[in-house]
Each structure stands twice: as C-alpha cells, then as structure tokens.
PDB file of C-alpha atoms and ligand atoms in Angstrom:
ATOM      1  CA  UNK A   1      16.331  10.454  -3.856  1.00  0.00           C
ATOM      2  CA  UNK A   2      13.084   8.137  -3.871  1.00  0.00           C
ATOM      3  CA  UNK A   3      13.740   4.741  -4.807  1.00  0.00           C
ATOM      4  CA  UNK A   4      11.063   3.391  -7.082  1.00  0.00           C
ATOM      5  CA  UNK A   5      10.360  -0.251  -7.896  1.00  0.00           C
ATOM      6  CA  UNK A   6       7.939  -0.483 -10.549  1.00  0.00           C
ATOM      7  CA  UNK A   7       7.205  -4.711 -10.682  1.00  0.00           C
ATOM      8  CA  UNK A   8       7.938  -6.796 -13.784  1.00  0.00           C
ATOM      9  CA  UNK A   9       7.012  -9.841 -12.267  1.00  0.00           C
ATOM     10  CA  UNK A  10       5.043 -11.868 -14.746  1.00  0.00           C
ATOM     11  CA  UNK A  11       2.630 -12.759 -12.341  1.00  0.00           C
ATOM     12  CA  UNK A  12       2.163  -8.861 -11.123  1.00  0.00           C
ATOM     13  CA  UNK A  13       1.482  -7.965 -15.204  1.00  0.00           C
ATOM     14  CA  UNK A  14      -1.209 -10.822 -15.617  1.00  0.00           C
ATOM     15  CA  UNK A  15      -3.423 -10.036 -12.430  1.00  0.00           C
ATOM     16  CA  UNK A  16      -3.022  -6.561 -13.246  1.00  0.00           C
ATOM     17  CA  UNK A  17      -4.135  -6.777 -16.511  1.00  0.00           C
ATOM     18  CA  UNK A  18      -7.518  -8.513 -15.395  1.00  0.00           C
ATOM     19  CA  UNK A  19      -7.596  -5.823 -12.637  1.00  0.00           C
ATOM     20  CA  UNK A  20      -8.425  -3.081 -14.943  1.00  0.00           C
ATOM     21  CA  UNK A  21     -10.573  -4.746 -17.065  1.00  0.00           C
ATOM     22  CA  UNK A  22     -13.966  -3.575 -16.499  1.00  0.00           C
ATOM     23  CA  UNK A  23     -15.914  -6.505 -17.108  1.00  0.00           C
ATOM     24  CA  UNK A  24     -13.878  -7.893 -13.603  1.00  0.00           C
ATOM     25  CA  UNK A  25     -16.766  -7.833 -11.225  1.00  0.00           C
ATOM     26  CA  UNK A  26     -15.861  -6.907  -7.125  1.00  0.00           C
ATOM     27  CA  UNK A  27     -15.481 -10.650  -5.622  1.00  0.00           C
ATOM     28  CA  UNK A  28     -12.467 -11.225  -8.737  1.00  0.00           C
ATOM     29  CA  UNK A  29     -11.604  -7.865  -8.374  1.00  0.00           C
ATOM     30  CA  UNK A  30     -10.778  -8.024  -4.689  1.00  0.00           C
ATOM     31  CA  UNK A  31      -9.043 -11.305  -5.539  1.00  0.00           C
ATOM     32  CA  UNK A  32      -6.654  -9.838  -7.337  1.00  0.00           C
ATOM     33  CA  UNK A  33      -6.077  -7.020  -5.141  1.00  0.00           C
ATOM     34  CA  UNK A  34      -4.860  -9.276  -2.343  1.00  0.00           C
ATOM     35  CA  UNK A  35      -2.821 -11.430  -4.621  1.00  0.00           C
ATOM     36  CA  UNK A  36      -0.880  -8.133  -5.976  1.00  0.00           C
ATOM     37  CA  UNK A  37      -0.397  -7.062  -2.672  1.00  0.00           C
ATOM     38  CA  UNK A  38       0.953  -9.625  -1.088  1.00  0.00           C
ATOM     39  CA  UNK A  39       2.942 -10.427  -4.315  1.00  0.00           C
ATOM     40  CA  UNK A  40       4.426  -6.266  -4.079  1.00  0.00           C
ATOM     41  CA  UNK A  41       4.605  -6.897  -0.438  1.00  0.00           C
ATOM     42  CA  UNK A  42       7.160  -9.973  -0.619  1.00  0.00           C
ATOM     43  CA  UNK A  43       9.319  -7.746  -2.771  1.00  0.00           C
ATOM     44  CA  UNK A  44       8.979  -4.350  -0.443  1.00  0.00           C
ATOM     45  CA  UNK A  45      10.150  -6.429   2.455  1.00  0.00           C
ATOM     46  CA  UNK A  46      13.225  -8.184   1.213  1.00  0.00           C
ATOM     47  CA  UNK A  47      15.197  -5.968   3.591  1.00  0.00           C
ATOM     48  CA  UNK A  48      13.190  -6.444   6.628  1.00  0.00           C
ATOM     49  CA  UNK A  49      15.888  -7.005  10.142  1.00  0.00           C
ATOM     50  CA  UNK A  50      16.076 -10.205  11.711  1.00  0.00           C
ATOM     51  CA  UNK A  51      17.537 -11.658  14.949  1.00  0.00           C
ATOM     52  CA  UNK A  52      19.113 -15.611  15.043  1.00  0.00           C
ATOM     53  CA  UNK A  53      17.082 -18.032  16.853  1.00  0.00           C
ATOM     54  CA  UNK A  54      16.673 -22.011  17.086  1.00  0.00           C
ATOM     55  CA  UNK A  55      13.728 -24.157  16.717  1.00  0.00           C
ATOM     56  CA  UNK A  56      13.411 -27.938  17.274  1.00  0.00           C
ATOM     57  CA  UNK A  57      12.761 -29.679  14.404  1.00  0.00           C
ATOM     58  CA  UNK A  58      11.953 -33.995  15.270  1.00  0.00           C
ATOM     59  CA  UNK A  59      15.296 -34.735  13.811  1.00  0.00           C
ATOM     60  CA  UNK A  60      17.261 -31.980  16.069  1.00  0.00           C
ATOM     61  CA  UNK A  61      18.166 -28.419  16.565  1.00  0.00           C
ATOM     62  CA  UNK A  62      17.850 -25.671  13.600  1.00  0.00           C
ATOM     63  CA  UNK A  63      18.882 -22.529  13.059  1.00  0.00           C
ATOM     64  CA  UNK A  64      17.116 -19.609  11.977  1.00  0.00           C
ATOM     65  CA  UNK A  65      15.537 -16.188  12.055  1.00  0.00           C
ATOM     66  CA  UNK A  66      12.651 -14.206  13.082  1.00  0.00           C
ATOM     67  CA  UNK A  67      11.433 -10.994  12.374  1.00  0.00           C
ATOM     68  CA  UNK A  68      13.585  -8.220  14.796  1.00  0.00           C
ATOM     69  CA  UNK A  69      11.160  -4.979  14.307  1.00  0.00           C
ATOM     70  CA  UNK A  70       7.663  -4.553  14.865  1.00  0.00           C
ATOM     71  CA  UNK A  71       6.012  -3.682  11.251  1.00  0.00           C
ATOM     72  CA  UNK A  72       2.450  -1.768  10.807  1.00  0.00           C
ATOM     73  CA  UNK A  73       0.493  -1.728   7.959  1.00  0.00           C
ATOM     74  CA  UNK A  74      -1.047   1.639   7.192  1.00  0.00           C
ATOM     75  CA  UNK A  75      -4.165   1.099   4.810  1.00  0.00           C
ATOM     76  CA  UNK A  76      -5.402   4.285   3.447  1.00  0.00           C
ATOM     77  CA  UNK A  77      -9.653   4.333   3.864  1.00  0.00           C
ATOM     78  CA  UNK A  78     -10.806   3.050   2.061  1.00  0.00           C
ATOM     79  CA  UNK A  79      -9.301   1.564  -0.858  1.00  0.00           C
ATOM     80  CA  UNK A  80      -6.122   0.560   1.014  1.00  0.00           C
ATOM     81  CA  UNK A  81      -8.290  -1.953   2.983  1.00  0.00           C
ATOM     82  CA  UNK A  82      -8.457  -4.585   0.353  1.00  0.00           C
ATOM     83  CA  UNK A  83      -5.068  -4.173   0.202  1.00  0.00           C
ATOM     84  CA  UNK A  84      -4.424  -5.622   3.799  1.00  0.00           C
ATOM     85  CA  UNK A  85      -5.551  -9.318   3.967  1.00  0.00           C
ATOM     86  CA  UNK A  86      -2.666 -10.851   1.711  1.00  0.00           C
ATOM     87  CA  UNK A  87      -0.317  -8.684   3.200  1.00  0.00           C
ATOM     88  CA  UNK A  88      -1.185  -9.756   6.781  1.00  0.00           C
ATOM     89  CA  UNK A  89      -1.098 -13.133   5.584  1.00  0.00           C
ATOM     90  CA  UNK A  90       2.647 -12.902   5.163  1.00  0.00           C
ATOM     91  CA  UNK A  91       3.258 -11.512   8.235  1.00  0.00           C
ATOM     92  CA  UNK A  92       0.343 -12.211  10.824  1.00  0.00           C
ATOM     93  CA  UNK A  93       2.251 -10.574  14.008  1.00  0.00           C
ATOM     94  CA  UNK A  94       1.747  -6.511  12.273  1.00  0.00           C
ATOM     95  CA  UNK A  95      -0.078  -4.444  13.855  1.00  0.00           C
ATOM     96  CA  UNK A  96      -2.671  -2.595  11.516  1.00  0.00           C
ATOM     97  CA  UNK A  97      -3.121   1.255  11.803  1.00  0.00           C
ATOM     98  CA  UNK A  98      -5.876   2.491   9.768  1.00  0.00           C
ATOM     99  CA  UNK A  99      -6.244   6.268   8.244  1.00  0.00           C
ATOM    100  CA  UNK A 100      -8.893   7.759   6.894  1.00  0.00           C
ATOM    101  CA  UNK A 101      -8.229  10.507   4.378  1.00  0.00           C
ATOM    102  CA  UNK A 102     -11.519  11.670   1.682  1.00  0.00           C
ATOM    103  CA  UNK A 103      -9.988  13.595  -1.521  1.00  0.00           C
ATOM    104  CA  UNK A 104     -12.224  17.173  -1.710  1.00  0.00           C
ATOM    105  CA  UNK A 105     -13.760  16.637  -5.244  1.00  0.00           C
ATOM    106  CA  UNK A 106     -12.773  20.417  -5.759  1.00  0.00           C
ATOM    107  CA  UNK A 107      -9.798  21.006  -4.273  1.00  0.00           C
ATOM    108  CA  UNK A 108      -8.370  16.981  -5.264  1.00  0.00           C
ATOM    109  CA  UNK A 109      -6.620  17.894  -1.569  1.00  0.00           C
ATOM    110  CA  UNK A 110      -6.745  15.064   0.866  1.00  0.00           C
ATOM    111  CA  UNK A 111      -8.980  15.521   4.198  1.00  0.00           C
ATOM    112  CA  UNK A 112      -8.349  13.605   7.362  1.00  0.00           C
ATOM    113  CA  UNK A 113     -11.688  11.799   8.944  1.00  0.00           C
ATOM    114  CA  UNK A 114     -10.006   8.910  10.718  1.00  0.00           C
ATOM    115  CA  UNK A 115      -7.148   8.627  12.456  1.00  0.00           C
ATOM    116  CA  UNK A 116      -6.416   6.405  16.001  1.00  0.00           C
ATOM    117  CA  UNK A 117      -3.499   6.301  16.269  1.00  0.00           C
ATOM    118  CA  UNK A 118      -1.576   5.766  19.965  1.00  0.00           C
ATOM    119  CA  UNK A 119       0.537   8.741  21.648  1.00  0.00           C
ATOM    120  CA  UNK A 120       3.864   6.699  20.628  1.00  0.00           C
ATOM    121  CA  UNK A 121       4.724   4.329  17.785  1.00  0.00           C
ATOM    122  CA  UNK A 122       4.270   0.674  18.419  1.00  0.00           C
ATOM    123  CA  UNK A 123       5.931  -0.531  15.026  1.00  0.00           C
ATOM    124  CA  UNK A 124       9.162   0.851  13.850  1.00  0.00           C
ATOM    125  CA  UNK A 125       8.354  -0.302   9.867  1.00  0.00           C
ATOM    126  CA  UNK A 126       5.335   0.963   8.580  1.00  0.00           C
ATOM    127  CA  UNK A 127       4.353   0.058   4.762  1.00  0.00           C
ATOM    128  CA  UNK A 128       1.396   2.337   3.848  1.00  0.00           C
ATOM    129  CA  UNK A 129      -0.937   0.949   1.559  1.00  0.00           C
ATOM    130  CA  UNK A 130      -3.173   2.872  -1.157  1.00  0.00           C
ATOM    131  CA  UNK A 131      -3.828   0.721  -4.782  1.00  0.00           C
ATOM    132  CA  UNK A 132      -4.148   3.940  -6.583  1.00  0.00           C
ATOM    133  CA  UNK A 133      -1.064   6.523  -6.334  1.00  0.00           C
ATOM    134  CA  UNK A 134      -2.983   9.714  -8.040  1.00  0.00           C
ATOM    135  CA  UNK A 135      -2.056  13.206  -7.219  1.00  0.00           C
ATOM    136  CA  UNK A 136      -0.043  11.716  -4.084  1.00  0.00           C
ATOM    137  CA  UNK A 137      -2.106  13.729  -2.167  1.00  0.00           C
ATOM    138  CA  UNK A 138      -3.263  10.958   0.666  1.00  0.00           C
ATOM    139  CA  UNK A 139      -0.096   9.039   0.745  1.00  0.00           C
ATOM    140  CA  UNK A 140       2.362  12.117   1.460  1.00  0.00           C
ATOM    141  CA  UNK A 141      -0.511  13.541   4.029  1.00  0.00           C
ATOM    142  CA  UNK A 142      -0.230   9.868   5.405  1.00  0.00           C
ATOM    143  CA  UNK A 143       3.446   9.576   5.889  1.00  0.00           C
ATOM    144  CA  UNK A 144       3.246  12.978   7.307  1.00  0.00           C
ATOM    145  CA  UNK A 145       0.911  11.799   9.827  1.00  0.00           C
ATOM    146  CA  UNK A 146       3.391   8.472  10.235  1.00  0.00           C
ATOM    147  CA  UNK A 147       6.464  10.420  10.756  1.00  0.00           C
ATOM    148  CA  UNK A 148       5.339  12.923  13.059  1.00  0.00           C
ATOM    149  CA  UNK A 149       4.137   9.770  14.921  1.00  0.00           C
ATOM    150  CA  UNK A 150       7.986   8.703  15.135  1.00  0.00           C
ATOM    151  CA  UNK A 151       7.504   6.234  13.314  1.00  0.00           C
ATOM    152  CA  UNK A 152      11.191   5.072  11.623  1.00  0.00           C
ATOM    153  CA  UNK A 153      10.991   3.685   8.594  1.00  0.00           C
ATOM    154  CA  UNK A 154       8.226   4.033   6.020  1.00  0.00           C
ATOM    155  CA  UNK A 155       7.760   2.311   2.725  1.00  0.00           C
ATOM    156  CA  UNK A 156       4.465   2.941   0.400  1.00  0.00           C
ATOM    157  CA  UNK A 157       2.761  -0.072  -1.663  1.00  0.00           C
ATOM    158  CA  UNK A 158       0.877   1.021  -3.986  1.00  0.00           C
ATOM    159  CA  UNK A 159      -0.476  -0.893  -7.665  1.00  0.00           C
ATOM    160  CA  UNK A 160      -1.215   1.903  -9.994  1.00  0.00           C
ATOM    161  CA  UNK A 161       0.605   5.426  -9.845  1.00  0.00           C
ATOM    162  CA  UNK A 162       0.357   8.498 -11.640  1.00  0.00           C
ATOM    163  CA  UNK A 163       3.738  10.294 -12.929  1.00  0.00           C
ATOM    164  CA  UNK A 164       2.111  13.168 -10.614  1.00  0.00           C
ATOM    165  CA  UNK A 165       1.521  10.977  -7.961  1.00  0.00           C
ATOM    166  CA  UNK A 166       5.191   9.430  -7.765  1.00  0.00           C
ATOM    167  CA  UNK A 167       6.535  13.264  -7.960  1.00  0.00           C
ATOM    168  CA  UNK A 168       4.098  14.160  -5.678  1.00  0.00           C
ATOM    169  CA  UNK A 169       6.312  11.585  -2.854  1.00  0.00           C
ATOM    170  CA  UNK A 170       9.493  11.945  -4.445  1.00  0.00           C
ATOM    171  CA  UNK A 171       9.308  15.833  -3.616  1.00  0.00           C
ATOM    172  CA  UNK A 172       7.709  15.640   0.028  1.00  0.00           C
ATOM    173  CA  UNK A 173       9.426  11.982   1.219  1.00  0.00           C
ATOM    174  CA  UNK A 174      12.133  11.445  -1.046  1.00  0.00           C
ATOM    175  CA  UNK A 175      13.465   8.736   2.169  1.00  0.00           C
ATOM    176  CA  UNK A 176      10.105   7.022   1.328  1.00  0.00           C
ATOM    177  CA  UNK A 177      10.532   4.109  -1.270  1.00  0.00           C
ATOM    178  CA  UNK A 178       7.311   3.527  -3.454  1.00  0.00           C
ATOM    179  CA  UNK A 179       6.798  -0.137  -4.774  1.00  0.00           C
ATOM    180  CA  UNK A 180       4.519  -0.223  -7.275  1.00  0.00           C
ATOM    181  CA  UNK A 181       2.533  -2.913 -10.344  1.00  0.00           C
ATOM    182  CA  UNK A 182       3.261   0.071 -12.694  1.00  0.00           C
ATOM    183  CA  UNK A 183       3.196   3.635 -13.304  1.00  0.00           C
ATOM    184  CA  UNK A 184       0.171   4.722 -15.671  1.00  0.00           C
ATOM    185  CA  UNK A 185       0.828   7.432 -18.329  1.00  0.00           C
ATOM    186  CA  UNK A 186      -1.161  10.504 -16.805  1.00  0.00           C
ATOM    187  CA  UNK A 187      -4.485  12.009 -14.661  1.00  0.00           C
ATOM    188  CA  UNK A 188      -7.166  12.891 -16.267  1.00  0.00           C
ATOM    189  CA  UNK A 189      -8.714  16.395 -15.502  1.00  0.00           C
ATOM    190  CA  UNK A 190     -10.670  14.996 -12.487  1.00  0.00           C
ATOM    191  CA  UNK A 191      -7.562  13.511 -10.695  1.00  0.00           C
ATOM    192  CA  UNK A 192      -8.190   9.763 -12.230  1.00  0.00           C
ATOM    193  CA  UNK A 193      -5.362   7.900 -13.447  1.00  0.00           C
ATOM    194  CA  UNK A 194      -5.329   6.618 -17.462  1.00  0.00           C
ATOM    195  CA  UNK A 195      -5.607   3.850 -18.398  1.00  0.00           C
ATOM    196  CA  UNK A 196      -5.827   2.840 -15.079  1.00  0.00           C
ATOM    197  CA  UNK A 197      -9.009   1.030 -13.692  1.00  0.00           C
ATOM    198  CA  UNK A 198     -11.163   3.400 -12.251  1.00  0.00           C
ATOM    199  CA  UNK A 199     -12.369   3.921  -8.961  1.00  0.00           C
ATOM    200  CA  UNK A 200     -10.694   1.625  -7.183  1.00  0.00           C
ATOM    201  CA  UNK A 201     -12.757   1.757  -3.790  1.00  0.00           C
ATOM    202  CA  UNK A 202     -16.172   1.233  -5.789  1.00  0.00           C
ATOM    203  CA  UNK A 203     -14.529  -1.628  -7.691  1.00  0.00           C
ATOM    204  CA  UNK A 204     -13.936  -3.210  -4.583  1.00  0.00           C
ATOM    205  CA  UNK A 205     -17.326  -2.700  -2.979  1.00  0.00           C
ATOM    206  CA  UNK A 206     -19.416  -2.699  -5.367  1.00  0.00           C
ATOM    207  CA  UNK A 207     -20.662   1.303  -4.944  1.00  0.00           C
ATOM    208  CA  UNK A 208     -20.835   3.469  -7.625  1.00  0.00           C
TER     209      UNK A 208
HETATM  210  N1  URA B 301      -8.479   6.820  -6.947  1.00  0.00           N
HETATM  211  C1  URA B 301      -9.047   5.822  -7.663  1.00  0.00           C
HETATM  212  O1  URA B 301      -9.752   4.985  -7.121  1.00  0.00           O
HETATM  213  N2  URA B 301      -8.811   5.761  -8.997  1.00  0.00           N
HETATM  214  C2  URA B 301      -8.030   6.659  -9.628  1.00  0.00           C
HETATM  215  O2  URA B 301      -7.843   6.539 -10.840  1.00  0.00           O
HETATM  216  C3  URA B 301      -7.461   7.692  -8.870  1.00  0.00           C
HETATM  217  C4  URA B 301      -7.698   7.756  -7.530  1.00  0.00           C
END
C-alpha cells in the first residue's frame, strides 16, 4: 500500500501557486522549484536513521546525531535537475545519481538515454526526484532501474502528480512512498497534467 503525502504546508501552497502561473519567468521559476523541494524534502526525510555522537561545543561536551545511511538523490533528466540544489543543501554529504529517461511523444512510454550508475549501490536511501508525476511512466522505470541496483529504500519527491501518475507507482512500487505539493485533477490527451504548469523542463530553461 503506497503511502502518499500530498503537502498542506502553507508555504508549499503559496510557492506553488506562483509556480504555475505563467507569467513566472525561468530565474523565479527555478526559485521556487528549489524552495519546494527542499521544503518536500525536509518532510520526506523525517525518518531518516541516525547514530549518537558528541561534539565539543566552547562551553563542553554535547550530545547528538549524525546521519547513519548514505542517501542518493536520483534527479530524473531533465526536469528533476532543478529539483536538486535545495535538496543538497540540506544534506551536502548525498551522493547524486543522475538518469536520463525522454517520454516517446507517441507512445508517452519512457526511454532510457542516460544512466551511470556503479556495479553496486553506494547509498542505501535514494529519494528520486521528478517535479511533474504524469503518466508515472519515468519514475516507476526509475525505481526499477534503482532497485535492480540494490538499492534499499526508495522514496519519490515529486510537486505536481497526476491521479494516473500516483496509480501508475502505487501499482508497480506500492513500498515506494510519493511526497508530493499536490495532486492535479487529470492528463490531458497529450500526457500533460491540468491545471498544472506546463512543461516543466522548458519552464526551467527557458526552451520551448
Ligand atoms: N511533464 C511536464 O513537464 N509537464 C506535464 O504536465 C507533464 C509532464
């Protein structure tokens, strides 16, 4: 059973609303791309592992924690990229795996183009990133590609998702939570998500 966290953090709703706006030009648009993230990213990660250790502060001895398990972020090419920097910023010692996957206009299948990955895992958490959850296409093709690495746990953050999309994951990685800004009402005909905010790699880099 796929857990789903669809965000109702204040915060979350407000840059997402300026996110789809269309008069949001790429610099603002990337902005708020990072900010999400990293915003979706604090909640996906509230369950991270961590092991006890001490630091020096100048007054004494303190307690704490750091991070037990390697993590890797896995930014879908090439809209997940964007997606990356705030994340990173929260957790500079993740390693980031990239994969490229191209949706066939006809077929609205995902095909693989880019993919480096090492023999074994080097991360034992992997959260996958993709802003735009569609047909669900790339991110199930990309956990498949994750868990035949051995990779052991896998989360996906996404911002917008289609009810297709979401079913999409909840069919082929039901282990896989998805945390999302919100879950649009449909896709359009040509595999775009309404309302959503349309091409989400052009919006970002200014193509198209
Ligand atoms: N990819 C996008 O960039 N936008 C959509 O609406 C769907 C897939």
């Amino acid at each position: 059973m796929t857990t789903i966290y669809e965000s109702s953090h204040p915060l979350v709703a407000h840059k997402l609303t300026r996110l789809r706006d269309k008069t949001t030009k790429p610099k603002k648009f990337r902005e708020l791309i990072r900010e999400i993230s990293a915003l979706l990213a604090y909640e996906a990660t509230t369950d991270l592992e961590t092991a006890p250790m001490s630091v020096e502060t100048p007054m004494g001895e303190a307690a704490g924690v750091e991070l037990k398990q390697p993590i890797g972020l896995v930014p879908i090419l090439r809209s997940g990229l964007g997606m990356v920097e705030g994340i990173w910023g929260l957790m500079p010692t993740a390693e980031v795996w990239h994969i490229g996957l191209y949706r066939d206009e006809q077929t609205l299948q995902p095909v693989q183009y880019y993919n480096k990955l090492p023999l074994e895992p080097t991360v034992s958490v992997c959260l996958v990133l993709d802003p735009m959850l569609a047909t669900g296409g790339s991110a199930v093709a990309t956990v498949d590609i994750l868990k035949e690495w051995g990779v052991q746990r896998i989360k996906f953050v996404g911002i917008l998702a289609a009810p297709e999309g979401v079913k999409a994951m909840q069919e082929a990685h039901p282990d896989v939570p998805l945390h999302l800004a919100v879950i649009d009402e449909k896709l359009n005909e040509i595999g775009y998500i309404v309302p959503g905010l349309g091409d989400a790699g052009d919006r970002q880099f200014g193509t198209g």
